[in-house]
């Protein structure tokens, strides 16, 4: 099984980043003395805003989710979160063509910026294709 990037969407389908979801609950992490490693997550404003979009989508508060996604684009232009979250908002609204466009933009961003693996780019492109097929 391929390794999931920390910044990739969690494979469990929560919509959150892997590092803020299932990575936290992985077994087998131990300190050198054999004690379980205690992981204390540090949530930045970026993480909080990004994860709040997922929560707003689940509550069908799409206009608010879109506004937060646009704030992510404005405040964090060097991060993929705004593009990915806008794609998720448009998908939830049923605007599959717009969702496909934003998933493609996220793939382009990931491909042209360091810190993203090929798996992440492939995932964004597969989401774009899935949205295009749904139109």
CSV table of C-alpha atoms in Angstrom, one decimal:
chain,number,residue,atom,x,y,z
A,1,UNK,CA,0.0,0.0,0.0
A,2,UNK,CA,1.3,3.4,-0.9
A,3,UNK,CA,2.3,5.8,1.9
A,4,UNK,CA,-0.2,8.6,2.4
A,5,UNK,CA,1.2,12.1,2.5
A,6,UNK,CA,0.6,14.1,5.7
A,7,UNK,CA,-1.1,16.9,3.8
A,8,UNK,CA,-3.2,14.5,1.6
A,9,UNK,CA,-7.0,14.2,2.2
A,10,UNK,CA,-7.5,11.4,4.7
A,11,UNK,CA,-8.3,8.1,3.1
A,12,UNK,CA,-11.1,7.5,5.6
A,13,UNK,CA,-13.2,10.0,3.7
A,14,UNK,CA,-13.5,12.6,6.6
A,15,UNK,CA,-12.4,15.4,4.3
A,16,UNK,CA,-9.7,16.4,6.8
A,17,UNK,CA,-6.0,16.3,6.2
A,18,UNK,CA,-4.5,12.9,7.0
A,19,UNK,CA,-2.2,14.5,9.6
A,20,UNK,CA,-5.2,15.9,11.4
A,21,UNK,CA,-7.3,12.7,11.2
A,22,UNK,CA,-6.2,9.1,11.0
A,23,UNK,CA,-2.4,9.7,11.3
A,24,UNK,CA,-3.1,10.8,14.9
A,25,UNK,CA,-4.6,7.4,15.8
A,26,UNK,CA,-1.9,5.1,14.1
A,27,UNK,CA,-0.7,2.3,16.3
A,28,UNK,CA,2.9,1.4,16.8
A,29,UNK,CA,4.3,4.8,17.5
A,30,UNK,CA,6.6,4.4,20.5
A,31,UNK,CA,9.3,6.4,22.2
A,32,UNK,CA,12.8,4.9,22.6
A,33,UNK,CA,12.0,3.8,26.2
A,34,UNK,CA,9.1,1.7,24.9
A,35,UNK,CA,6.5,4.1,26.2
A,36,UNK,CA,3.7,5.1,23.8
A,37,UNK,CA,4.6,8.3,22.0
A,38,UNK,CA,2.3,11.2,23.0
A,39,UNK,CA,1.4,13.3,20.0
A,40,UNK,CA,0.1,16.7,20.8
A,41,UNK,CA,-1.4,18.2,17.6
A,42,UNK,CA,-0.7,21.9,16.9
A,43,UNK,CA,-3.6,23.4,15.1
A,44,UNK,CA,-2.7,26.6,13.2
A,45,UNK,CA,-5.3,29.1,12.0
A,46,UNK,CA,-4.8,27.5,8.5
A,47,UNK,CA,-5.8,24.1,9.9
A,48,UNK,CA,-8.8,25.5,11.8
A,49,UNK,CA,-10.1,27.4,8.8
A,50,UNK,CA,-9.5,24.5,6.4
A,51,UNK,CA,-11.2,21.9,8.7
A,52,UNK,CA,-14.1,24.4,9.4
A,53,UNK,CA,-15.0,24.2,5.7
A,54,UNK,CA,-15.5,20.5,6.0
A,55,UNK,CA,-17.8,21.0,9.0
A,56,UNK,CA,-19.7,23.7,7.2
A,57,UNK,CA,-20.2,21.5,4.2
A,58,UNK,CA,-21.5,18.7,6.4
A,59,UNK,CA,-24.0,21.2,7.8
A,60,UNK,CA,-25.1,22.3,4.3
A,61,UNK,CA,-23.9,25.8,5.0
A,62,UNK,CA,-22.3,26.1,1.6
A,63,UNK,CA,-22.2,29.9,1.3
A,64,UNK,CA,-20.3,30.1,4.6
A,65,UNK,CA,-18.0,27.3,3.5
A,66,UNK,CA,-17.3,29.1,0.2
A,67,UNK,CA,-16.5,32.3,2.0
A,68,UNK,CA,-14.0,30.5,4.3
A,69,UNK,CA,-12.5,28.8,1.3
A,70,UNK,CA,-12.0,32.1,-0.4
A,71,UNK,CA,-10.4,33.5,2.8
A,72,UNK,CA,-8.0,30.5,2.7
A,73,UNK,CA,-7.1,31.5,-0.9
A,74,UNK,CA,-6.5,35.1,0.1
A,75,UNK,CA,-4.8,34.6,3.5
A,76,UNK,CA,-2.8,31.5,2.5
A,77,UNK,CA,-2.0,31.7,-1.3
A,78,UNK,CA,1.0,29.5,-0.8
A,79,UNK,CA,-1.2,26.6,0.4
A,80,UNK,CA,-3.5,24.2,-1.6
A,81,UNK,CA,-6.3,24.3,1.0
A,82,UNK,CA,-8.4,27.0,-0.6
A,83,UNK,CA,-8.5,25.4,-4.0
A,84,UNK,CA,-9.3,22.0,-2.5
A,85,UNK,CA,-12.0,23.3,-0.2
A,86,UNK,CA,-13.6,25.3,-3.0
A,87,UNK,CA,-13.7,22.1,-5.1
A,88,UNK,CA,-15.4,20.4,-2.2
A,89,UNK,CA,-18.0,23.2,-1.8
A,90,UNK,CA,-18.9,23.1,-5.4
A,91,UNK,CA,-19.1,19.3,-5.4
A,92,UNK,CA,-21.5,19.5,-2.4
A,93,UNK,CA,-23.6,22.1,-4.2
A,94,UNK,CA,-23.8,19.8,-7.2
A,95,UNK,CA,-21.8,22.2,-9.4
A,96,UNK,CA,-19.6,19.4,-10.7
A,97,UNK,CA,-18.0,21.4,-13.6
A,98,UNK,CA,-16.8,24.1,-11.1
A,99,UNK,CA,-15.6,21.4,-8.7
A,100,UNK,CA,-13.7,19.7,-11.6
A,101,UNK,CA,-12.0,23.1,-12.4
A,102,UNK,CA,-10.9,23.6,-8.8
A,103,UNK,CA,-9.6,20.0,-8.4
A,104,UNK,CA,-7.6,20.6,-11.6
A,105,UNK,CA,-6.3,23.9,-10.2
A,106,UNK,CA,-5.3,22.1,-7.0
A,107,UNK,CA,-3.5,19.4,-9.0
A,108,UNK,CA,-1.6,22.2,-11.0
A,109,UNK,CA,-0.7,23.9,-7.7
A,110,UNK,CA,0.5,20.6,-6.1
A,111,UNK,CA,2.5,19.7,-9.2
A,112,UNK,CA,4.3,23.1,-9.3
A,113,UNK,CA,5.1,23.5,-5.6
A,114,UNK,CA,7.5,21.5,-3.4
A,115,UNK,CA,6.1,19.3,-0.7
A,116,UNK,CA,3.5,17.4,-2.7
A,117,UNK,CA,4.1,13.9,-4.0
A,118,UNK,CA,2.8,12.5,-7.2
A,119,UNK,CA,0.1,10.6,-5.4
A,120,UNK,CA,-1.4,13.9,-4.3
A,121,UNK,CA,-1.4,15.2,-7.8
A,122,UNK,CA,-3.0,12.0,-9.0
A,123,UNK,CA,-5.7,12.2,-6.4
A,124,UNK,CA,-6.7,15.7,-7.4
A,125,UNK,CA,-6.7,14.8,-11.0
A,126,UNK,CA,-8.8,11.7,-10.3
A,127,UNK,CA,-11.3,13.9,-8.4
A,128,UNK,CA,-11.4,16.3,-11.4
A,129,UNK,CA,-12.2,13.3,-13.7
A,130,UNK,CA,-14.8,12.0,-11.4
A,131,UNK,CA,-16.5,15.4,-11.3
A,132,UNK,CA,-16.3,15.7,-15.1
A,133,UNK,CA,-18.0,12.3,-15.6
A,134,UNK,CA,-20.8,13.4,-13.2
A,135,UNK,CA,-21.7,16.4,-15.4
